[in-house]
Coordinates of C-alpha atoms and ligand atoms in Angstrom, one line a residue:
Chain A
X5 CA 75.6 132.2 41.0
X6 CA 73.5 130.8 43.7
X7 CA 69.9 131.6 44.5
X8 CA 69.5 134.8 46.4
X9 CA 71.1 135.1 49.8
X10 CA 69.6 137.8 52.0
X11 CA 72.3 138.0 54.6
X12 CA 75.7 136.4 54.5
X13 CA 77.6 136.3 57.8
X14 CA 81.4 135.7 57.7
X15 CA 82.5 133.7 60.7
X16 CA 80.7 131.1 62.8
X17 CA 82.0 132.1 66.2
X18 CA 79.8 133.6 68.9
X19 CA 79.4 136.8 66.8
X20 CA 78.5 135.1 63.6
X21 CA 76.0 132.8 65.2
X22 CA 74.2 135.7 67.1
X23 CA 74.2 137.8 63.9
X24 CA 72.7 135.1 61.8
X25 CA 70.0 134.3 64.4
X26 CA 69.0 137.9 64.8
X27 CA 68.9 138.4 61.0
X28 CA 66.5 135.4 60.7
X29 CA 64.4 136.7 63.6
X30 CA 64.1 140.0 61.8
X31 CA 62.7 138.3 58.8
X32 CA 65.6 137.7 56.5
X33 CA 64.7 134.5 54.5
X34 CA 68.0 133.0 53.6
X35 CA 70.8 133.6 56.0
X36 CA 74.2 131.8 55.4
X37 CA 77.2 131.6 57.7
X38 CA 80.5 131.1 55.9
X39 CA 83.1 129.6 58.1
X40 CA 86.7 128.5 57.2
X41 CA 87.0 125.9 60.0
X42 CA 85.3 122.5 59.9
X43 CA 83.0 123.2 62.8
X44 CA 80.9 126.0 64.3
X45 CA 81.6 127.9 67.4
X46 CA 84.9 129.7 66.6
X47 CA 87.0 129.6 69.8
X48 CA 84.1 128.6 72.1
X49 CA 84.8 124.8 71.9
X50 CA 88.3 125.3 73.3
X51 CA 87.2 127.7 76.1
X52 CA 86.2 124.9 78.4
X53 CA 86.1 127.3 81.4
X54 CA 83.0 129.0 82.8
X55 CA 82.1 132.6 83.0
X56 CA 80.1 132.8 79.8
X57 CA 76.5 133.8 79.6
X58 CA 76.3 135.6 82.9
X59 CA 74.7 138.7 81.3
X60 CA 73.1 137.1 78.3
X61 CA 71.5 134.1 79.9
X62 CA 72.0 135.1 83.5
X63 CA 73.6 131.7 83.9
X64 CA 77.2 130.7 84.5
X65 CA 78.1 128.6 81.4
X66 CA 81.2 127.1 79.9
X67 CA 82.3 128.0 76.3
X68 CA 80.9 124.8 74.9
X69 CA 77.6 125.3 76.7
X70 CA 77.3 128.8 75.4
X71 CA 78.1 127.6 71.9
X72 CA 75.5 124.9 72.1
X73 CA 72.7 127.3 73.0
X74 CA 73.4 129.4 69.9
X75 CA 74.1 126.5 67.5
X76 CA 70.8 124.9 68.6
X77 CA 68.9 128.1 68.0
X78 CA 70.6 128.7 64.6
X79 CA 69.6 125.2 63.6
X80 CA 66.0 125.6 64.7
X81 CA 65.8 128.9 62.7
X82 CA 67.2 127.1 59.6
X83 CA 70.3 129.2 59.3
X84 CA 72.5 127.7 56.6
X85 CA 76.2 126.9 57.0
X86 CA 79.0 126.7 54.5
X87 CA 81.8 125.1 56.5
X88 CA 85.5 124.7 55.4
X89 CA 84.9 127.7 53.2
X90 CA 87.2 130.5 52.8
X91 CA 86.1 134.0 51.8
X92 CA 89.0 135.1 49.7
X93 CA 87.6 138.4 48.5
X94 CA 85.1 141.0 49.4
X95 CA 84.7 144.1 47.2
X96 CA 83.0 147.5 47.7
X97 CA 79.9 146.3 45.9
X98 CA 79.5 143.6 48.6
X99 CA 80.4 140.7 46.2
X100 CA 81.9 137.8 48.1
X101 CA 84.4 135.4 46.5
X102 CA 84.5 132.1 48.3
X103 CA 86.3 128.8 47.8
X104 CA 85.8 125.3 49.2
X105 CA 86.5 121.7 48.2
X106 CA 83.0 120.8 47.1
X107 CA 82.0 123.8 45.0
X108 CA 85.4 125.3 44.2
X109 CA 85.4 128.9 43.4
X110 CA 82.2 130.8 43.7
X111 CA 80.8 134.3 43.9
X112 CA 77.9 135.3 46.2
X113 CA 76.1 138.7 46.1
X114 CA 74.0 138.8 49.3
X115 CA 71.5 141.5 50.2
X116 CA 73.7 142.4 53.1
X117 CA 76.8 141.2 54.8
X118 CA 77.8 140.9 58.4
X119 CA 81.5 140.8 59.2
X120 CA 82.0 138.5 62.2
X121 CA 85.6 137.3 61.8
X122 CA 86.6 137.9 65.4
X123 CA 90.2 138.6 66.3
X124 CA 93.7 137.1 66.4
X125 CA 96.3 136.9 69.1
X126 CA 99.3 139.2 68.9
X127 CA 102.2 136.8 68.0
X128 CA 105.7 136.9 69.5
X129 CA 107.1 138.4 66.3
X130 CA 105.1 141.5 67.0
X131 CA 106.7 141.9 70.4
X132 CA 110.3 141.8 69.4
X133 CA 111.9 139.9 72.4
X134 CA 115.6 139.5 72.0
X135 CA 117.2 136.1 72.4
X136 CA 117.3 132.7 70.6
X137 CA 114.5 131.3 68.5
X138 CA 113.9 127.9 70.1
X139 CA 110.9 125.7 70.0
X140 CA 108.4 125.9 72.9
X141 CA 107.0 129.4 72.3
X142 CA 103.2 129.5 71.7
X143 CA 100.4 132.0 71.9
X144 CA 98.1 131.3 74.9
X145 CA 95.3 130.4 72.5
X146 CA 97.3 127.9 70.6
X147 CA 98.3 126.2 73.8
X148 CA 94.6 126.3 74.9
X149 CA 93.8 124.4 71.7
X150 CA 96.5 121.8 72.4
X151 CA 95.5 121.2 76.0
X152 CA 91.7 121.5 75.7
X153 CA 90.9 120.1 72.3
X154 CA 93.7 118.1 70.8
X155 CA 94.8 116.5 74.1
X156 CA 98.4 117.1 74.7
X157 CA 100.5 119.3 77.0
X158 CA 103.2 121.2 75.1
X159 CA 105.4 121.4 78.2
X160 CA 105.6 121.0 82.0
X161 CA 107.1 124.3 83.2
X162 CA 105.7 127.5 81.9
X163 CA 106.2 131.3 81.9
X164 CA 103.3 133.4 80.6
X165 CA 104.1 136.7 79.0
X166 CA 101.3 139.2 79.3
X167 CA 98.3 138.9 81.6
X168 CA 95.5 138.8 79.1
X169 CA 92.5 136.7 80.0
X170 CA 93.5 133.7 78.0
X171 CA 96.9 133.7 79.5
X172 CA 95.6 133.8 83.1
X173 CA 93.0 131.1 82.3
X174 CA 95.7 128.9 80.8
X175 CA 97.9 129.4 83.8
X176 CA 95.1 127.9 86.0
X177 CA 94.3 125.2 83.4
X178 CA 97.9 124.1 83.2
X179 CA 98.3 124.1 86.9
X180 CA 95.2 121.9 87.3
X181 CA 96.7 119.6 84.7
X182 CA 99.8 119.2 86.9
X183 CA 102.2 121.6 85.2
X184 CA 104.1 124.3 87.0
X185 CA 103.5 127.9 86.0
X186 CA 106.6 129.9 87.2
X187 CA 105.2 133.4 86.6
X188 CA 102.9 135.6 84.6
X189 CA 104.9 138.6 83.5
X190 CA 103.1 141.8 82.7
X191 CA 104.8 145.0 81.5
X192 CA 102.1 147.4 82.6
X193 CA 101.4 148.3 86.3
X194 CA 98.0 146.6 86.1
X195 CA 96.8 143.2 84.8
X196 CA 95.6 143.0 81.2
X197 CA 92.6 140.8 81.9
X198 CA 89.5 140.7 84.1
X199 CA 89.7 140.9 87.9
X200 CA 87.8 137.7 88.3
X201 CA 90.5 135.9 86.3
X202 CA 93.3 137.5 88.3
X203 CA 91.6 136.3 91.5
X204 CA 90.4 132.8 90.4
X205 CA 93.2 131.9 88.1
X206 CA 96.3 133.4 89.7
X207 CA 95.7 134.2 93.4
X208 CA 93.8 130.9 93.9
X209 CA 96.8 128.9 92.9
X210 CA 99.5 131.1 94.3
X211 CA 100.8 131.9 90.8
X212 CA 103.1 134.9 90.7
X213 CA 101.9 137.9 88.8
X214 CA 104.9 140.1 88.1
X215 CA 103.6 143.6 87.2
X216 CA 105.9 146.1 85.6
X217 CA 108.2 143.3 84.4
X218 CA 109.1 142.1 81.0
X219 CA 111.1 139.3 79.3
X220 CA 114.5 140.6 78.2
X221 CA 116.0 137.4 76.8
X222 CA 114.8 134.0 75.7
X223 CA 117.3 131.2 76.4
X224 CA 117.7 127.8 74.7
X225 CA 119.1 126.6 71.3
X226 CA 116.6 124.0 70.2
X227 CA 114.1 124.0 73.0
X228 CA 113.4 127.0 75.3
X229 CA 115.3 126.6 78.6
X230 CA 114.3 129.7 80.4
X231 CA 113.7 133.4 80.2
X232 CA 115.4 136.4 81.8
X233 CA 112.8 138.7 83.4
X234 CA 113.5 142.3 84.4
X235 CA 111.6 145.1 86.1
X236 CA 110.8 148.0 83.9
X237 CA 110.8 151.8 84.6
X238 CA 108.0 154.2 83.9
X239 CA 108.9 154.3 80.2
X240 CA 108.7 150.6 80.1
X241 CA 112.4 150.2 79.7
X242 CA 114.1 147.2 81.5
X243 CA 116.0 148.3 84.7
X244 CA 119.6 147.1 84.8
X245 CA 120.4 144.9 87.8
X246 CA 116.8 143.6 88.2
X247 CA 117.2 140.6 85.9
X248 CA 116.1 137.3 87.2
X249 CA 116.2 133.9 85.4
X250 CA 113.1 131.7 85.3
X251 CA 113.6 128.2 84.0
X252 CA 110.8 126.9 81.7
X253 CA 110.2 124.6 78.8
X254 CA 107.3 126.6 77.4
X255 CA 106.7 130.3 77.0
X256 CA 103.1 131.4 76.4
X257 CA 102.3 134.8 74.9
X258 CA 99.1 136.5 76.0
X259 CA 99.7 140.0 74.9
X260 CA 96.5 141.1 73.5
X261 CA 94.1 140.5 70.6
X262 CA 93.8 142.2 67.3
X263 CA 90.6 142.4 65.3
X264 CA 90.9 140.5 62.1
X265 CA 90.2 142.8 59.2
X266 CA 91.9 141.6 56.1
X267 CA 88.6 141.3 54.3
X268 CA 87.4 144.7 55.6
X269 CA 90.5 146.3 54.0
X270 CA 89.8 144.6 50.7
X271 CA 86.4 146.1 50.7
X272 CA 87.8 149.5 51.4
X273 CA 86.1 149.8 54.8
X274 CA 87.3 152.6 57.0
X275 CA 89.1 151.2 60.0
X276 CA 89.6 152.8 63.4
X277 CA 93.3 152.9 64.2
X278 CA 92.7 152.5 68.0
X279 CA 90.2 149.6 68.0
X280 CA 91.7 148.0 64.9
X281 CA 88.2 147.4 63.7
X282 CA 85.8 149.1 61.3
X283 CA 84.4 152.5 62.1
X284 CA 80.7 151.7 62.7
X285 CA 77.6 153.7 63.3
X286 CA 74.9 152.9 65.9
X287 CA 73.5 150.0 63.8
X288 CA 77.0 148.6 63.3
X289 CA 77.0 149.6 59.6
X290 CA 80.5 150.2 58.3
X291 CA 81.6 152.9 55.9
X292 CA 80.5 150.6 53.0
X293 CA 76.7 150.6 52.8
X294 CA 75.3 147.1 53.3
X295 CA 78.3 145.8 55.1
X296 CA 77.8 145.5 58.9
X297 CA 80.1 144.2 61.6
X298 CA 79.8 142.9 65.1
X299 CA 81.8 141.3 67.9
X300 CA 85.6 141.2 68.2
X301 CA 86.1 142.2 64.6
X302 CA 84.8 145.6 65.7
X303 CA 86.4 145.9 69.2
X304 CA 88.0 143.3 71.4
X305 CA 85.4 142.6 74.1
X306 CA 86.0 141.2 77.6
X307 CA 82.8 139.2 77.7
X308 CA 81.3 137.0 75.0
X309 CA 77.9 138.2 76.1
X310 CA 78.7 141.6 74.6
X311 CA 80.0 140.0 71.5
X312 CA 76.6 138.3 71.0
X313 CA 74.8 141.5 71.8
X314 CA 76.8 143.6 69.3
X315 CA 76.5 141.0 66.6
X316 CA 72.7 140.9 67.1
X317 CA 72.6 144.6 66.4
X318 CA 74.6 144.1 63.2
X319 CA 72.5 141.1 62.2
X320 CA 69.2 142.8 62.7
X321 CA 70.3 145.9 60.8
X322 CA 71.6 143.7 58.0
X323 CA 68.2 142.0 57.7
X324 CA 66.4 145.4 57.3
X325 CA 69.0 146.4 54.8
X326 CA 68.5 143.3 52.8
X327 CA 64.7 143.9 52.9
X328 CA 64.6 147.5 52.0
X329 CA 67.7 147.9 49.9
X330 CA 69.2 150.3 52.3
X331 CA 68.9 151.8 55.8
X332 CA 69.4 155.3 57.1
X333 CA 72.9 155.9 58.3
X334 CA 73.1 156.7 61.9
X335 CA 76.0 158.9 61.7
X336 CA 74.8 162.4 62.7
X337 CA 77.1 162.7 65.7
X338 CA 80.6 161.6 65.9
X339 CA 81.8 160.2 69.2
X340 CA 85.2 161.5 70.2
X341 CA 87.6 159.8 72.8
X342 CA 88.7 162.7 75.1
X343 CA 90.7 162.7 78.3
X344 CA 91.7 159.3 79.5
X345 CA 89.5 157.5 77.0
X346 CA 91.1 155.0 74.6
X347 CA 88.1 154.5 72.3
X348 CA 84.4 154.7 72.0
X349 CA 82.2 152.4 69.9
X350 CA 80.1 153.1 68.0
X351 CA 82.1 155.9 66.5
X352 CA 78.9 157.5 65.1
X353 CA 75.4 157.7 66.6
X354 CA 72.1 159.0 65.3
X355 CA 71.3 161.3 68.2
X356 CA 67.6 160.3 67.8
X357 CA 67.6 156.8 69.3
X358 CA 68.7 155.2 72.6
X359 CA 72.3 154.1 72.3
X360 CA 74.7 151.9 74.2
X361 CA 78.3 153.1 74.2
X362 CA 81.2 150.7 74.7
X363 CA 84.4 152.3 75.8
X364 CA 87.7 151.8 77.5
X365 CA 89.8 154.1 79.6
X366 CA 93.5 154.6 78.9
X367 CA 94.6 154.6 82.6
X368 CA 93.1 152.9 85.6
X369 CA 92.2 154.9 88.7
X370 CA 89.8 155.4 91.6
X371 CA 86.8 157.7 91.7
X372 CA 86.4 158.4 88.0
X373 CA 84.0 160.9 86.6
X374 CA 82.9 159.9 83.2
X375 CA 81.3 162.6 81.0
X376 CA 79.6 162.5 77.6
X377 CA 79.6 166.1 76.4
X378 CA 77.5 167.8 78.9
X379 CA 74.5 165.6 78.5
X380 CA 75.5 162.8 80.8
X381 CA 77.9 162.2 83.6
X382 CA 78.5 159.1 85.7
X383 CA 80.7 158.3 88.6
X384 CA 82.7 155.1 88.9
X385 CA 84.4 153.9 92.0
X386 CA 87.2 152.5 89.9
X387 CA 88.0 152.1 86.2
X388 CA 90.5 149.9 84.5
X389 CA 91.5 149.6 80.9
X390 CA 90.9 145.9 81.0
X391 CA 87.2 146.3 82.0
X392 CA 85.1 147.7 79.3
X393 CA 82.6 150.4 80.4
X394 CA 79.1 150.1 79.1
X395 CA 77.0 153.3 79.0
X396 CA 73.3 153.4 78.1
X397 CA 72.1 156.8 76.9
X398 CA 68.4 157.5 76.4
X399 CA 67.2 159.4 73.4
X400 CA 65.7 162.2 75.5
X401 CA 69.2 162.9 76.9
X402 CA 70.5 163.3 73.4
X403 CA 67.9 165.8 72.5
X404 CA 70.1 168.8 73.3
X405 CA 73.0 167.3 71.5
X406 CA 71.2 166.8 68.2
X407 CA 72.6 170.0 66.7
X408 CA 76.1 169.0 67.6
X409 CA 78.5 167.3 65.2
X410 CA 80.6 165.7 67.9
X411 CA 80.3 164.5 71.4
X412 CA 83.4 164.2 73.5
X413 CA 83.7 161.5 76.2
X414 CA 86.1 162.2 79.1
X415 CA 87.0 160.2 82.1
X416 CA 88.7 162.3 84.8
X417 CA 90.3 160.5 87.7
X418 CA 89.8 162.2 91.0
X419 CA 91.3 159.6 93.3
X420 CA 94.6 159.0 91.6
X421 CA 95.8 155.5 90.5
Chain B
X13 CA 93.1 131.4 112.3
X14 CA 96.3 130.8 110.5
X15 CA 94.5 128.8 107.9
X16 CA 92.1 131.6 107.3
X17 CA 94.7 134.3 106.9
X18 CA 96.5 132.2 104.4
X19 CA 93.5 131.7 102.2
X20 CA 92.7 135.4 102.4
X21 CA 96.2 136.1 101.4
X22 CA 95.7 134.0 98.3
X23 CA 92.4 135.6 97.3
X24 CA 93.2 139.2 98.0
X25 CA 95.2 141.3 95.6
X26 CA 98.8 141.0 96.7
X27 CA 99.2 144.7 96.3
X28 CA 96.5 145.6 98.7
X29 CA 96.2 143.0 101.3
X30 CA 97.0 144.0 104.8
X31 CA 98.4 141.0 106.5
X32 CA 96.8 141.2 109.9
X33 CA 93.9 139.1 110.7
X34 CA 91.9 142.1 111.9
X35 CA 91.4 143.7 108.6
X36 CA 91.3 142.1 105.1
X37 CA 90.5 143.1 101.6
X38 CA 88.7 140.7 99.4
X39 CA 88.1 141.4 95.8
X40 CA 84.5 140.5 94.9
X41 CA 84.3 138.7 91.5
X42 CA 80.5 138.6 91.5
X43 CA 80.4 140.9 88.4
X44 CA 82.9 142.9 86.4
X45 CA 82.8 145.7 88.9
X46 CA 85.3 143.9 91.0
X47 CA 84.5 145.7 94.2
X48 CA 87.3 145.8 96.7
X49 CA 85.7 144.8 100.0
X50 CA 87.3 145.7 103.3
X51 CA 86.4 143.4 106.1
X52 CA 87.3 143.8 109.8
X53 CA 87.3 140.9 112.0
X54 CA 86.9 140.8 115.8
X55 CA 89.3 138.9 118.1
X56 CA 87.3 135.8 117.8
X57 CA 87.4 135.9 114.0
X58 CA 83.8 137.0 113.5
X59 CA 83.1 139.8 111.0
X60 CA 82.5 143.2 112.6
X61 CA 82.4 145.5 109.6
X62 CA 82.2 145.0 105.9
X63 CA 82.6 147.9 103.5
X64 CA 82.9 148.5 99.8
X65 CA 80.5 145.9 98.4
X66 CA 78.1 147.5 95.9
X67 CA 75.4 144.9 96.3
X68 CA 74.1 142.3 98.7
X69 CA 75.1 139.5 96.5
X70 CA 78.6 140.7 96.8
X71 CA 78.4 140.9 100.6
X72 CA 77.3 137.3 100.7
X73 CA 80.1 136.3 98.4
X74 CA 82.7 138.0 100.6
X75 CA 81.4 136.4 103.8
X76 CA 81.4 133.1 102.1
X77 CA 84.8 133.6 100.6
X78 CA 86.1 134.1 104.1
X79 CA 84.4 131.0 105.4
X80 CA 84.2 128.5 102.6
X81 CA 85.5 129.6 99.2
X82 CA 83.8 127.7 96.4
X83 CA 84.7 127.3 92.7
X84 CA 83.1 125.7 89.7
X85 CA 85.6 123.2 88.4
X86 CA 86.0 123.0 84.6
X87 CA 88.3 120.7 82.9
X88 CA 88.5 117.9 80.2
X89 CA 88.5 114.2 80.5
X90 CA 89.9 111.7 78.0
X91 CA 87.7 109.8 75.6
X92 CA 88.4 106.6 73.7
X93 CA 87.5 108.4 70.4
X94 CA 90.4 109.4 68.3
X95 CA 88.4 112.1 66.5
X96 CA 87.4 113.6 69.8
X97 CA 90.1 113.0 72.3
X98 CA 88.9 115.3 75.1
X99 CA 85.4 115.9 76.5
X100 CA 85.0 119.2 78.3
X101 CA 83.3 118.8 81.7
X102 CA 82.2 121.0 84.6
X103 CA 81.2 120.4 88.2
X104 CA 77.4 120.3 88.6
X105 CA 77.8 122.8 91.5
X106 CA 80.7 124.8 93.0
X107 CA 83.1 122.8 95.1
X108 CA 85.5 123.9 97.9
X109 CA 88.6 125.4 96.4
X110 CA 90.8 123.0 98.3
X111 CA 89.2 120.1 96.4
X112 CA 90.0 121.3 92.9
X113 CA 93.3 119.6 92.6
X114 CA 92.2 116.3 94.3
X115 CA 89.3 116.1 91.9
X116 CA 91.6 116.6 89.0
X117 CA 93.7 113.7 90.2
X118 CA 90.7 111.5 90.8
X119 CA 89.3 112.0 87.3
X120 CA 92.6 111.7 85.5
X121 CA 92.0 108.0 85.0
X122 CA 88.5 108.3 83.5
X123 CA 88.0 107.2 79.8
X124 CA 84.7 108.2 78.2
X125 CA 83.0 106.3 75.4
X126 CA 81.3 108.4 72.6
X127 CA 78.7 109.4 71.6
X128 CA 78.0 111.7 74.5
X129 CA 75.6 114.5 75.3
X130 CA 75.9 117.7 77.2
X131 CA 74.7 117.0 80.8
X132 CA 75.7 113.4 80.8
X133 CA 77.3 112.4 84.2
X134 CA 80.9 111.6 83.8
X135 CA 81.7 111.0 87.5
X136 CA 79.5 111.1 90.6
X137 CA 80.1 112.9 93.9
X138 CA 83.7 113.6 93.1
X139 CA 85.9 113.7 96.3
X140 CA 82.8 113.6 98.4
X141 CA 81.9 117.1 97.3
X142 CA 78.3 116.1 96.3
X143 CA 79.1 117.6 92.9
X144 CA 79.0 115.4 89.8
X145 CA 81.2 116.0 86.8
X146 CA 79.0 116.7 83.7
X147 CA 79.8 116.8 80.0
X148 CA 79.4 120.3 78.6
X149 CA 79.1 119.4 74.9
X150 CA 77.5 116.9 72.5
X151 CA 79.6 114.6 70.4
X152 CA 77.9 112.2 68.1
X153 CA 80.9 110.8 66.3
X154 CA 82.9 111.9 63.3
X155 CA 80.9 114.2 61.0
X156 CA 78.5 114.9 63.8
X157 CA 78.1 118.5 64.5
X158 CA 79.4 119.9 67.8
Ligands
SF4_1 S1 79.9 143.5 95.3 FE1 78.2 143.4 93.8 S2 78.6 145.0 92.4 FE2 80.5 144.7 93.5 S3 81.7 143.1 92.3 FE3 80.5 142.0 93.8 S4 78.6 141.4 92.7 FE4 79.6 143.1 91.6

């Protein structure tokens, strides 16, 4: 056993760093971040593009700059780090089992835990594309690591499947590095990533975005030689006769991110089937007391700024928990995703305090009317599944809802698609 | 005029653009709202109306986007350090969109010695843009953090 740890944070990406900083600021004495990689920052070092920090710092920063701001702060607050350390188990009592080369196998029982493991990319296997199994198929994030950190180009002619943000950002990056991006292929009728990425990464460089298209065949025996792309119908089935061949020597997959919750499952934490992350209350406490969660492990965010914000909530709550032995659960009202709402986080709120809801719509459209029970309604000129909606609700507004068990959130579209 | 319509074509959503020089839709990327801004242009190419921008900053962006689209360039340059082969860099200010690729070509030959600190100038006044390329991270050698 080690000396007492107040708050242990799992993961040293943007969420973990923000959680640890806020735990220290809330008075937790010993805060440790446990990270399996050899360095801090999670994915930030490989995200060399800008667009970070616009909300948090009101500054347009690159990934490495955003990382540095948090790492410097964590260091100045004497946050401790255990790098190259794997958490192999987490149980319901909040006991962590970790391994690393220096200390071997070790158990830690901190006062509170923050889960900040982030998310993973959906791999090709999960998509089930027919065809050969040649070399040259990568997730967009893996390619990003090759190109931005390790320093080599995995190919010269690319097709990107899925229009997630990393895929679009890589399409621009590869074009700037001299490669040709033949097309970005998106099965849905709308792009999967942010508008600014659609504009600045694709339109700026004349890169084709094929909406309502998918890859129906991968060609090539040893190395990928090309893909067959077809238009899809309303049920997302390929339409016969619309097939086109695109030559390429690399296929990138950018088909969404999945919160990484292997440890959460081991601890018996209740997961939300839609977000893929733990069910949390307003303070980001999970169903297991003393275990908190923040960032992409809870819900996949569009902007790192909100990752930091959410992790700060979790970190601050974890610090109070470590101090007092427990904190009141904020789970008086359950938030329910109603019409055209995919999910709402947090899943539970107290009804007594101000709260910020994060939610996504299922379908895009114009002139949307968003309603939270009958306590709040807000109009939006347009909504898109890829742009998270942030809604602040003041405690006074919730006064009437306090006797309720549930609050349903709806988003009616009045202007069509 | 032709040049202008072409750049508008590139920045506007391919689904919504109306390909006459009189009326254009520009998507503002000033914030995640992504306002679709409709601009009508007079015969001489001057802006007559501008609708759909939720804020003034967005209006300014759209007008500028019609006149002189600027982008912050982010990229990497090579180092001579095996443990840290690439240094992430950014332009110290936004540069004209048309200069992005020429700057990439100009800086492809650069080799950086480590250690290096965020903010260090990697190349000055790239392609006459008045922007410098700046390092965006620290690297103090193997074992050095971040
Ligand atoms: S016009 Fe204003 S509100 Fe609309 S996208 Fe641009 S910056 Fe955002």
